[in-house]
């Protein structure tokens, strides 16, 4: 976008306020609001000194906390919720605004694009964002009183009404059973009309308490990550308008489906899909695609710390909920960590790899970057992914799992962080060592904080021992 173009946008829309938006190391979307009068050529070229890095997860200590936000002009969009206001995504700069901040997640994704390009590839990525829309969430965390309550008119867990749904009974249901279709449609309309995000589809998901999914167009890793953050941002606004609350928490309901964020990836070289091979009878994929899969499986345990980054994430990664726990690959197999979508034969444009472990609590810039870097490492080192597994892995006997040498994803965030600590060299082209160490430190503190609390389940099962 040229400078004259953004000036015209400000004038034509009578903009008074600009939301400067950024993402911290843990994936939290943040913003500061400035007057449009401050949004001049100096702000564009030099950045805006409005960020205390010590108050943002993973940025700076208090003694070196002055950071600069430099707006990305191509991301300027009018805000549909606030009058005379626009949103713009920013990049974070350090050292008098002259050097990119190493822990700015968007910078990590940009370095990943540059590294991928050094091998002659362009990457296309997309994500399936799953979420629940509830009437209300209440939670208590006090020394003598803790618990939570979810209210959902869609769910028939305790009392079945005319249009309520059962546990795992919501997949592709139409109205009137799909009570959140208007909310999803409005979210999708606003994303397309105001934010120029192409939404390919949305639908009710498996979860009976109002679970939904929104699918987006495949773009480069930075644009996809920007779009994920904006989808969450818009979704929360729209849900609030309807008196609802939307949650991207990986596992809000113990016995119902969890929220995933399956990531789709393809690599392109001179306009040709590097993952496609018309002569491959199994799934129409190339040897490069197989090596990419080998990288994902080889580094899958370490990836868990980034793509499944919360304590709650590992309550989603359980058998029989279409959440992958086994480091295997296959075509059309939703019990495997890596799936090759097989809806069409000989369709180069849609040939891709789906990595299923991620959930929407992740930082999309870090998660998508880590997935690509693991795959590129597989290509560079020619890592063999082994044979595909074309059966329901959840039903396999332990003896067969051992025979086939099928490994599991880590069963907790703590174990995943141990794996990342021991296997992170493949991330180095885009993740600095200090970023990795800081990320692990922040996540260890998060685990410690949660482990100190006593859950209601512990009283339920242990109070009378």
Tab-separated table of C-alpha atoms in Angstrom:
chain	number	residue	atom	x	y	z
A	1	UNK	CA	0.000	0.000	0.000
A	2	UNK	CA	1.353	3.418	-0.985
A	3	UNK	CA	1.347	6.325	1.474
A	4	UNK	CA	-1.225	8.224	-0.588
A	5	UNK	CA	-3.557	5.231	-0.424
A	6	UNK	CA	-3.603	5.045	3.378
A	7	UNK	CA	-4.047	8.793	3.590
A	8	UNK	CA	-7.123	8.433	1.383
A	9	UNK	CA	-8.473	5.631	3.585
A	10	UNK	CA	-8.151	7.837	6.669
A	11	UNK	CA	-9.821	10.793	4.962
A	12	UNK	CA	-12.578	8.845	3.168
A	13	UNK	CA	-13.591	7.010	6.348
A	14	UNK	CA	-13.161	10.068	8.594
A	15	UNK	CA	-10.930	8.003	10.862
A	16	UNK	CA	-10.159	9.480	14.274
A	17	UNK	CA	-8.517	6.488	15.947
A	18	UNK	CA	-6.088	3.761	14.908
A	19	UNK	CA	-5.748	0.473	16.822
A	20	UNK	CA	-2.074	-0.553	16.709
A	21	UNK	CA	-2.150	-4.337	17.117
A	22	UNK	CA	0.557	-6.867	17.960
A	23	UNK	CA	0.962	-10.405	19.263
A	24	UNK	CA	3.137	-11.326	22.248
A	25	UNK	CA	5.268	-14.455	22.618
A	26	UNK	CA	2.424	-16.493	24.124
A	27	UNK	CA	0.039	-15.544	21.322
A	28	UNK	CA	-2.024	-12.912	23.143
A	29	UNK	CA	-3.349	-10.238	20.766
A	30	UNK	CA	-2.787	-6.732	22.146
A	31	UNK	CA	-3.470	-3.180	20.992
A	32	UNK	CA	-2.922	0.473	21.805
A	33	UNK	CA	-5.192	3.174	20.371
A	34	UNK	CA	-3.623	6.308	18.893
A	35	UNK	CA	-5.107	9.405	17.313
A	36	UNK	CA	-5.155	9.348	13.510
A	37	UNK	CA	-3.338	12.699	13.723
A	38	UNK	CA	-0.280	10.804	15.010
A	39	UNK	CA	-0.473	8.402	12.080
A	40	UNK	CA	1.794	10.348	9.738
A	41	UNK	CA	4.780	9.518	7.536
A	42	UNK	CA	7.149	9.575	10.509
A	43	UNK	CA	4.968	7.000	12.252
A	44	UNK	CA	5.124	4.805	9.155
A	45	UNK	CA	8.845	5.149	8.515
A	46	UNK	CA	10.234	5.428	12.057
A	47	UNK	CA	7.550	3.703	14.106
A	48	UNK	CA	5.557	4.806	17.115
A	49	UNK	CA	7.148	4.719	20.561
A	50	UNK	CA	4.183	3.446	22.527
A	51	UNK	CA	5.166	0.029	23.925
A	52	UNK	CA	6.413	-0.947	27.379
A	53	UNK	CA	8.093	-4.249	26.567
A	54	UNK	CA	8.314	-5.270	30.229
A	55	UNK	CA	4.504	-5.498	30.394
A	56	UNK	CA	4.268	-7.917	27.444
A	57	UNK	CA	4.993	-11.658	27.730
A	58	UNK	CA	8.374	-12.502	26.241
A	59	UNK	CA	9.501	-9.044	25.142
A	60	UNK	CA	11.791	-7.114	27.521
A	61	UNK	CA	12.948	-6.585	31.094
A	62	UNK	CA	11.983	-3.391	32.934
A	63	UNK	CA	15.438	-1.831	32.528
A	64	UNK	CA	15.287	-2.007	28.679
A	65	UNK	CA	11.572	-1.792	28.033
A	66	UNK	CA	11.120	0.999	25.445
A	67	UNK	CA	10.000	-0.562	22.155
A	68	UNK	CA	8.710	0.884	18.893
A	69	UNK	CA	5.700	-0.245	16.863
A	70	UNK	CA	6.010	0.097	13.109
A	71	UNK	CA	2.670	-0.222	11.256
A	72	UNK	CA	2.336	-2.648	8.335
A	73	UNK	CA	0.392	-0.535	5.841
A	74	UNK	CA	-1.046	-3.466	3.891
A	75	UNK	CA	-2.902	-4.586	7.027
A	76	UNK	CA	-4.826	-1.313	7.557
A	77	UNK	CA	-8.556	-2.099	7.799
A	78	UNK	CA	-11.580	-0.115	8.975
A	79	UNK	CA	-12.965	-1.506	12.225
A	80	UNK	CA	-16.602	-2.700	11.929
A	81	UNK	CA	-17.328	-2.336	15.658
A	82	UNK	CA	-15.944	1.092	16.535
A	83	UNK	CA	-16.970	4.325	14.792
A	84	UNK	CA	-14.235	6.246	12.932
A	85	UNK	CA	-11.646	3.619	13.866
A	86	UNK	CA	-9.240	1.404	11.929
A	87	UNK	CA	-7.034	-1.568	12.844
A	88	UNK	CA	-3.466	-2.090	11.714
A	89	UNK	CA	-0.984	-4.839	12.573
A	90	UNK	CA	2.449	-3.677	13.692
A	91	UNK	CA	5.976	-5.018	13.862
A	92	UNK	CA	8.015	-4.565	17.027
A	93	UNK	CA	11.393	-2.831	16.872
A	94	UNK	CA	14.167	-2.618	19.453
A	95	UNK	CA	17.216	-0.326	19.872
A	96	UNK	CA	15.844	3.116	18.995
A	97	UNK	CA	13.475	1.598	16.449
A	98	UNK	CA	16.283	0.402	14.160
A	99	UNK	CA	16.388	-3.348	14.858
A	100	UNK	CA	13.636	-5.960	14.860
A	101	UNK	CA	12.824	-7.493	18.237
A	102	UNK	CA	13.966	-11.134	18.156
A	103	UNK	CA	10.960	-12.294	20.170
A	104	UNK	CA	8.356	-10.591	17.969
A	105	UNK	CA	6.417	-13.658	16.712
A	106	UNK	CA	5.665	-12.000	13.369
A	107	UNK	CA	9.408	-11.635	12.809
A	108	UNK	CA	9.830	-15.382	13.389
A	109	UNK	CA	7.265	-16.097	10.660
A	110	UNK	CA	8.990	-13.659	8.291
A	111	UNK	CA	12.348	-15.363	8.869
A	112	UNK	CA	10.680	-18.712	8.210
A	113	UNK	CA	9.442	-17.443	4.838
A	114	UNK	CA	12.956	-16.224	3.972
A	115	UNK	CA	14.504	-19.558	4.994
A	116	UNK	CA	11.960	-21.528	2.963
A	117	UNK	CA	12.656	-19.285	-0.040
A	118	UNK	CA	16.382	-20.058	0.213
A	119	UNK	CA	15.514	-23.608	-0.906
A	120	UNK	CA	13.420	-22.312	-3.790
A	121	UNK	CA	10.055	-22.868	-2.085
A	122	UNK	CA	7.065	-20.690	-1.345
A	123	UNK	CA	4.796	-22.065	1.364
A	124	UNK	CA	1.017	-21.902	1.424
A	125	UNK	CA	-0.665	-22.446	4.778
A	126	UNK	CA	-4.190	-22.495	6.146
A	127	UNK	CA	-5.861	-23.436	9.413
A	128	UNK	CA	-9.162	-24.883	10.547
A	129	UNK	CA	-10.171	-22.881	13.629
A	130	UNK	CA	-12.479	-24.709	16.038
A	131	UNK	CA	-14.254	-23.083	18.975
A	132	UNK	CA	-17.280	-23.296	21.260
A	133	UNK	CA	-19.959	-20.621	21.551
A	134	UNK	CA	-21.482	-20.743	25.043
A	135	UNK	CA	-24.170	-18.714	26.770
A	136	UNK	CA	-21.896	-18.142	29.754
A	137	UNK	CA	-18.673	-19.301	31.382
A	138	UNK	CA	-18.138	-18.718	35.083
A	139	UNK	CA	-15.060	-19.816	37.009
A	140	UNK	CA	-13.864	-19.479	40.589
A	141	UNK	CA	-10.325	-19.902	41.877
A	142	UNK	CA	-10.181	-19.138	45.594
A	143	UNK	CA	-8.401	-20.865	48.476
A	144	UNK	CA	-11.642	-22.368	49.844
A	145	UNK	CA	-13.852	-22.296	46.754
A	146	UNK	CA	-12.974	-23.304	43.193
A	147	UNK	CA	-14.850	-24.587	40.171
A	148	UNK	CA	-16.448	-23.594	36.887
A	149	UNK	CA	-19.843	-23.567	35.217
A	150	UNK	CA	-20.674	-23.559	31.509
A	151	UNK	CA	-24.138	-22.682	30.286
A	152	UNK	CA	-25.111	-23.783	26.787
A	153	UNK	CA	-28.620	-23.832	25.377
A	154	UNK	CA	-27.366	-26.051	22.547
A	155	UNK	CA	-26.356	-28.935	24.792
A	156	UNK	CA	-28.695	-31.643	25.979
A	157	UNK	CA	-26.286	-33.112	28.491
A	158	UNK	CA	-28.655	-33.029	31.453
A	159	UNK	CA	-32.066	-32.374	29.926
A	160	UNK	CA	-32.971	-32.954	26.278
A	161	UNK	CA	-35.049	-30.223	24.651
A	162	UNK	CA	-36.478	-30.111	21.127
A	163	UNK	CA	-33.325	-28.801	19.463
A	164	UNK	CA	-30.549	-29.626	21.922
A	165	UNK	CA	-27.658	-31.875	20.917
A	166	UNK	CA	-25.999	-34.809	22.629
A	167	UNK	CA	-22.310	-35.283	23.387
A	168	UNK	CA	-20.364	-35.487	20.107
A	169	UNK	CA	-23.668	-35.173	18.251
A	170	UNK	CA	-23.223	-31.849	16.475
A	171	UNK	CA	-21.306	-32.559	13.278
A	172	UNK	CA	-22.789	-30.718	10.266
A	173	UNK	CA	-26.217	-30.284	11.875
A	174	UNK	CA	-28.427	-27.639	10.196
A	175	UNK	CA	-30.702	-25.110	11.896
A	176	UNK	CA	-32.656	-25.160	14.154
A	177	UNK	CA	-30.198	-27.568	15.815
A	178	UNK	CA	-27.310	-25.347	14.729
A	179	UNK	CA	-28.148	-22.397	16.974
A	180	UNK	CA	-24.896	-20.546	16.290
A	181	UNK	CA	-25.124	-20.365	12.489
A	182	UNK	CA	-26.095	-16.666	12.529
A	183	UNK	CA	-23.090	-15.840	14.697
A	184	UNK	CA	-20.673	-17.761	12.462
A	185	UNK	CA	-22.175	-16.205	9.335
A	186	UNK	CA	-21.843	-12.693	10.740
A	187	UNK	CA	-18.257	-13.377	11.795
A	188	UNK	CA	-17.472	-14.653	8.295
A	189	UNK	CA	-19.195	-11.707	6.593
A	190	UNK	CA	-17.281	-9.145	8.661
A	191	UNK	CA	-13.972	-10.902	8.050
A	192	UNK	CA	-14.555	-10.846	4.303
A	193	UNK	CA	-16.133	-7.395	4.003
A	194	UNK	CA	-13.886	-5.451	6.389
A	195	UNK	CA	-10.682	-7.480	6.754
A	196	UNK	CA	-10.399	-8.950	3.216
A	197	UNK	CA	-10.050	-12.458	4.647
A	198	UNK	CA	-11.458	-15.122	2.333
A	199	UNK	CA	-13.525	-17.586	4.368
A	200	UNK	CA	-13.999	-20.823	2.443
A	201	UNK	CA	-16.571	-22.404	4.756
A	202	UNK	CA	-18.001	-22.617	8.262
A	203	UNK	CA	-20.116	-25.258	9.976
A	204	UNK	CA	-21.239	-26.782	13.261
A	205	UNK	CA	-18.606	-29.167	14.553
A	206	UNK	CA	-18.855	-32.430	16.498
A	207	UNK	CA	-19.258	-30.878	19.965
A	208	UNK	CA	-22.905	-30.760	20.995
A	209	UNK	CA	-22.619	-27.592	23.085
A	210	UNK	CA	-22.273	-25.182	20.172
A	211	UNK	CA	-18.928	-26.109	18.660
A	212	UNK	CA	-18.108	-24.458	15.342
A	213	UNK	CA	-15.371	-24.308	12.753
A	214	UNK	CA	-14.215	-21.629	10.314
A	215	UNK	CA	-11.932	-22.431	7.368
A	216	UNK	CA	-9.800	-19.855	5.569
A	217	UNK	CA	-8.020	-19.484	2.252
A	218	UNK	CA	-4.403	-20.680	2.096
A	219	UNK	CA	-1.805	-17.892	2.148
A	220	UNK	CA	1.806	-17.358	3.206
A	221	UNK	CA	2.601	-18.077	6.900
A	222	UNK	CA	2.612	-14.416	7.986
A	223	UNK	CA	-0.724	-13.606	6.338
A	224	UNK	CA	-2.311	-16.799	7.660
A	225	UNK	CA	-1.148	-15.980	11.188
A	226	UNK	CA	-2.400	-12.395	10.892
A	227	UNK	CA	-5.759	-13.765	9.755
A	228	UNK	CA	-6.008	-16.248	12.630
A	229	UNK	CA	-5.517	-13.424	15.129
A	230	UNK	CA	-8.124	-11.309	13.379
A	231	UNK	CA	-10.605	-14.181	13.218
A	232	UNK	CA	-10.332	-14.553	16.996
A	233	UNK	CA	-10.630	-10.784	17.465
A	234	UNK	CA	-13.776	-10.470	15.344
A	235	UNK	CA	-15.315	-13.657	16.773
A	236	UNK	CA	-15.153	-12.360	20.328
A	237	UNK	CA	-16.808	-9.077	19.349
A	238	UNK	CA	-19.664	-10.780	17.496
A	239	UNK	CA	-20.294	-13.374	20.213
A	240	UNK	CA	-20.457	-10.572	22.791
A	241	UNK	CA	-22.991	-8.715	20.632
A	242	UNK	CA	-25.286	-11.758	20.826
A	243	UNK	CA	-24.801	-12.095	24.583
A	244	UNK	CA	-22.576	-15.157	24.125
A	245	UNK	CA	-18.969	-16.019	24.816
A	246	UNK	CA	-16.655	-17.771	22.379
A	247	UNK	CA	-13.753	-19.890	23.615
A	248	UNK	CA	-10.792	-21.306	21.723
A	249	UNK	CA	-9.738	-23.293	24.804
A	250	UNK	CA	-8.524	-26.726	23.616
A	251	UNK	CA	-10.740	-28.829	25.913
A	252	UNK	CA	-13.525	-26.926	27.706
A	253	UNK	CA	-15.799	-29.973	28.193
A	254	UNK	CA	-14.262	-33.187	29.477
A	255	UNK	CA	-16.409	-35.702	27.571
A	256	UNK	CA	-17.064	-33.763	24.372
A	257	UNK	CA	-14.898	-32.903	21.373
A	258	UNK	CA	-11.943	-30.583	21.874
A	259	UNK	CA	-11.002	-27.546	19.814
A	260	UNK	CA	-8.278	-28.166	17.258
A	261	UNK	CA	-6.474	-25.953	14.785
A	262	UNK	CA	-5.393	-28.323	12.041
A	263	UNK	CA	-2.716	-26.691	9.893
A	264	UNK	CA	-2.533	-27.342	6.140
A	265	UNK	CA	0.768	-26.826	4.304
A	266	UNK	CA	2.008	-27.079	0.740
A	267	UNK	CA	5.312	-26.017	-0.825
A	268	UNK	CA	5.498	-24.478	-4.280
A	269	UNK	CA	8.396	-24.095	-6.704
A	270	UNK	CA	8.030	-21.961	-9.848
A	271	UNK	CA	4.262	-22.265	-9.763
A	272	UNK	CA	4.270	-26.042	-9.300
A	273	UNK	CA	3.196	-27.884	-6.168
A	274	UNK	CA	6.314	-29.600	-4.812
A	275	UNK	CA	4.133	-32.013	-2.819
A	276	UNK	CA	2.287	-33.331	-5.881
A	277	UNK	CA	3.218	-36.365	-7.975
A	278	UNK	CA	0.669	-37.662	-10.469
A	279	UNK	CA	2.544	-40.983	-10.655
A	280	UNK	CA	2.209	-41.760	-6.950
A	281	UNK	CA	-0.547	-44.357	-6.619
A	282	UNK	CA	-0.940	-44.087	-2.840
A	283	UNK	CA	-1.818	-40.432	-2.244
A	284	UNK	CA	-0.509	-38.485	-5.234
A	285	UNK	CA	2.384	-37.058	-3.222
A	286	UNK	CA	6.028	-36.537	-4.109
A	287	UNK	CA	9.169	-37.764	-2.401
A	288	UNK	CA	9.680	-34.212	-1.125
A	289	UNK	CA	6.288	-34.424	0.584
A	290	UNK	CA	7.318	-37.704	2.199
A	291	UNK	CA	10.532	-36.167	3.506
A	292	UNK	CA	8.526	-33.189	4.802
A	293	UNK	CA	6.291	-35.648	6.665
A	294	UNK	CA	9.413	-37.366	7.982
A	295	UNK	CA	10.533	-34.068	9.481
A	296	UNK	CA	7.158	-33.531	11.144
A	297	UNK	CA	7.182	-37.010	12.680
A	298	UNK	CA	10.844	-36.817	13.699
A	299	UNK	CA	10.326	-33.495	15.504
A	300	UNK	CA	6.687	-34.064	16.483
A	301	UNK	CA	7.366	-34.413	20.205
A	302	UNK	CA	9.267	-31.113	20.338
A	303	UNK	CA	6.644	-29.433	18.145
A	304	UNK	CA	4.028	-30.287	20.777
A	305	UNK	CA	5.394	-27.628	23.116
A	306	UNK	CA	4.644	-24.971	20.485
A	307	UNK	CA	1.521	-26.258	18.711
A	308	UNK	CA	-0.170	-27.623	21.869
A	309	UNK	CA	1.158	-25.076	24.348
A	310	UNK	CA	-1.159	-25.187	27.380
A	311	UNK	CA	-1.807	-27.605	30.222
A	312	UNK	CA	-5.358	-27.919	28.889
A	313	UNK	CA	-4.055	-28.907	25.425
A	314	UNK	CA	-3.178	-32.390	26.656
A	315	UNK	CA	-6.723	-33.042	27.838
A	316	UNK	CA	-7.704	-32.702	24.171
A	317	UNK	CA	-5.029	-35.110	22.949
A	318	UNK	CA	-6.867	-38.271	23.965
A	319	UNK	CA	-8.054	-41.271	21.911
A	320	UNK	CA	-11.501	-41.397	20.258
A	321	UNK	CA	-12.020	-37.631	19.940
A	322	UNK	CA	-10.414	-37.318	16.473
A	323	UNK	CA	-7.432	-35.732	18.225
A	324	UNK	CA	-4.139	-37.320	17.149
A	325	UNK	CA	-1.839	-38.828	19.737
A	326	UNK	CA	0.235	-41.076	17.457
A	327	UNK	CA	3.177	-39.873	15.353
A	328	UNK	CA	2.203	-41.587	12.119
A	329	UNK	CA	0.916	-40.552	8.715
A	330	UNK	CA	-1.753	-41.693	6.308
A	331	UNK	CA	-4.201	-40.522	3.670
A	332	UNK	CA	-7.635	-39.586	4.958
A	333	UNK	CA	-6.914	-41.032	8.427
A	334	UNK	CA	-7.940	-38.757	11.290
A	335	UNK	CA	-6.290	-40.917	13.943
A	336	UNK	CA	-2.831	-40.059	12.542
A	337	UNK	CA	-0.853	-36.902	13.338
A	338	UNK	CA	-0.230	-36.268	9.636
A	339	UNK	CA	-3.055	-36.697	7.159
A	340	UNK	CA	-2.994	-36.364	3.382
A	341	UNK	CA	-6.460	-35.084	2.421
A	342	UNK	CA	-7.742	-37.435	-0.269
A	343	UNK	CA	-10.986	-35.934	-1.494
A	344	UNK	CA	-9.792	-35.764	-5.112
A	345	UNK	CA	-7.343	-37.636	-7.313
A	346	UNK	CA	-4.844	-35.805	-9.540
A	347	UNK	CA	-5.717	-32.349	-8.185
A	348	UNK	CA	-2.407	-30.486	-7.940
A	349	UNK	CA	-3.787	-27.194	-6.643
A	350	UNK	CA	-5.296	-28.824	-3.535
A	351	UNK	CA	-2.547	-31.330	-2.741
A	352	UNK	CA	-1.288	-30.613	0.751
A	353	UNK	CA	-0.279	-32.021	4.119
A	354	UNK	CA	-2.478	-31.598	7.188
A	355	UNK	CA	-0.794	-31.513	10.595
A	356	UNK	CA	-3.496	-32.321	13.145
A	357	UNK	CA	-1.986	-31.865	16.652
A	358	UNK	CA	-2.181	-28.023	16.869
A	359	UNK	CA	-4.925	-26.316	18.838
A	360	UNK	CA	-6.057	-22.661	18.825
A	361	UNK	CA	-4.364	-21.805	22.124
A	362	UNK	CA	-1.072	-21.691	20.214
A	363	UNK	CA	0.719	-18.626	18.936
A	364	UNK	CA	-0.017	-19.030	15.203
A	365	UNK	CA	3.154	-17.272	14.070
A	366	UNK	CA	5.313	-19.651	16.116
A	367	UNK	CA	3.251	-22.794	15.482
A	368	UNK	CA	3.033	-22.475	11.699
A	369	UNK	CA	6.710	-21.497	11.497
A	370	UNK	CA	7.762	-24.484	13.604
A	371	UNK	CA	5.727	-26.873	11.435
A	372	UNK	CA	7.344	-25.580	8.245
A	373	UNK	CA	10.845	-25.647	9.737
A	374	UNK	CA	10.379	-29.247	10.900
A	375	UNK	CA	9.236	-30.224	7.408
A	376	UNK	CA	12.095	-28.407	5.682
A	377	UNK	CA	14.520	-30.183	8.015
A	378	UNK	CA	12.985	-33.447	6.842
A	379	UNK	CA	13.589	-32.490	3.207
A	380	UNK	CA	17.172	-31.374	3.864
A	381	UNK	CA	18.025	-34.536	5.810
A	382	UNK	CA	15.825	-36.823	3.660
A	383	UNK	CA	14.047	-38.225	6.711
A	384	UNK	CA	12.003	-41.316	5.839
A	385	UNK	CA	8.521	-41.145	7.442
A	386	UNK	CA	8.074	-44.913	7.271
A	387	UNK	CA	5.029	-46.633	5.841
A	388	UNK	CA	1.587	-45.044	6.183
A	389	UNK	CA	-0.859	-46.566	8.659
A	390	UNK	CA	-4.249	-47.128	7.056
A	391	UNK	CA	-6.289	-48.280	10.021
A	392	UNK	CA	-7.813	-46.878	13.204
A	393	UNK	CA	-4.725	-46.467	15.356
A	394	UNK	CA	-6.841	-45.849	18.474
A	395	UNK	CA	-7.949	-49.498	18.304
A	396	UNK	CA	-4.474	-50.969	17.878
A	397	UNK	CA	-3.173	-53.277	20.580
A	398	UNK	CA	-0.101	-52.111	22.481
A	399	UNK	CA	1.846	-55.050	21.077
A	400	UNK	CA	1.133	-53.936	17.504
A	401	UNK	CA	2.023	-50.323	18.296
A	402	UNK	CA	5.388	-51.547	19.580
A	403	UNK	CA	5.840	-53.841	16.588
A	404	UNK	CA	5.238	-50.970	14.159
A	405	UNK	CA	7.378	-48.636	16.317
A	406	UNK	CA	4.575	-46.083	16.509
A	407	UNK	CA	5.432	-43.355	18.988
A	408	UNK	CA	3.038	-41.142	20.930
A	409	UNK	CA	2.961	-37.411	21.359
A	410	UNK	CA	3.919	-36.213	24.862
A	411	UNK	CA	1.127	-36.673	27.399
A	412	UNK	CA	1.692	-33.332	29.160
A	413	UNK	CA	3.043	-29.862	28.507
A	414	UNK	CA	5.889	-30.499	30.935
A	415	UNK	CA	7.045	-33.515	28.904
A	416	UNK	CA	6.640	-31.578	25.659
A	417	UNK	CA	8.885	-28.801	26.989
A	418	UNK	CA	11.519	-31.418	27.879
A	419	UNK	CA	11.378	-32.608	24.266
A	420	UNK	CA	11.732	-29.043	22.958
A	421	UNK	CA	14.688	-28.434	25.259
A	422	UNK	CA	16.456	-31.462	23.744
A	423	UNK	CA	15.351	-30.985	20.127
A	424	UNK	CA	15.315	-27.414	18.850
A	425	UNK	CA	18.168	-27.164	16.361
A	426	UNK	CA	15.698	-27.433	13.473
A	427	UNK	CA	14.044	-24.197	14.668
A	428	UNK	CA	17.223	-22.116	14.680
A	429	UNK	CA	16.835	-20.606	11.186
A	430	UNK	CA	13.956	-18.513	12.579
A	431	UNK	CA	13.864	-18.998	16.375
A	432	UNK	CA	16.775	-17.520	18.305
A	433	UNK	CA	18.184	-19.573	21.160
A	434	UNK	CA	17.148	-16.863	23.619
A	435	UNK	CA	13.561	-16.986	22.317
A	436	UNK	CA	13.387	-20.757	22.805
A	437	UNK	CA	14.814	-20.511	26.323
A	438	UNK	CA	12.459	-17.672	27.247
A	439	UNK	CA	9.455	-19.529	25.834
A	440	UNK	CA	10.285	-22.638	27.870
A	441	UNK	CA	10.784	-20.513	31.001
A	442	UNK	CA	7.387	-18.800	30.591
A	443	UNK	CA	5.634	-22.108	30.018
A	444	UNK	CA	7.310	-23.747	33.046
A	445	UNK	CA	6.013	-20.897	35.203
A	446	UNK	CA	2.544	-21.393	33.741
A	447	UNK	CA	2.635	-25.097	34.635
A	448	UNK	CA	3.867	-24.346	38.156
A	449	UNK	CA	1.047	-21.843	38.698
A	450	UNK	CA	-1.620	-24.345	37.597
A	451	UNK	CA	-0.093	-27.266	39.501
A	452	UNK	CA	-0.294	-25.275	42.744
A	453	UNK	CA	-4.097	-25.134	42.492
A	454	UNK	CA	-6.395	-27.886	43.796
A	455	UNK	CA	-9.039	-29.002	41.303
A	456	UNK	CA	-12.650	-29.944	42.195
A	457	UNK	CA	-11.963	-33.406	40.740
A	458	UNK	CA	-9.342	-34.040	43.406
A	459	UNK	CA	-11.896	-33.394	46.156
A	460	UNK	CA	-14.482	-35.502	44.344
A	461	UNK	CA	-12.181	-38.523	44.204
A	462	UNK	CA	-9.866	-38.095	47.198
A	463	UNK	CA	-11.643	-36.172	49.981
A	464	UNK	CA	-12.841	-39.325	51.739
A	465	UNK	CA	-9.667	-41.374	51.437
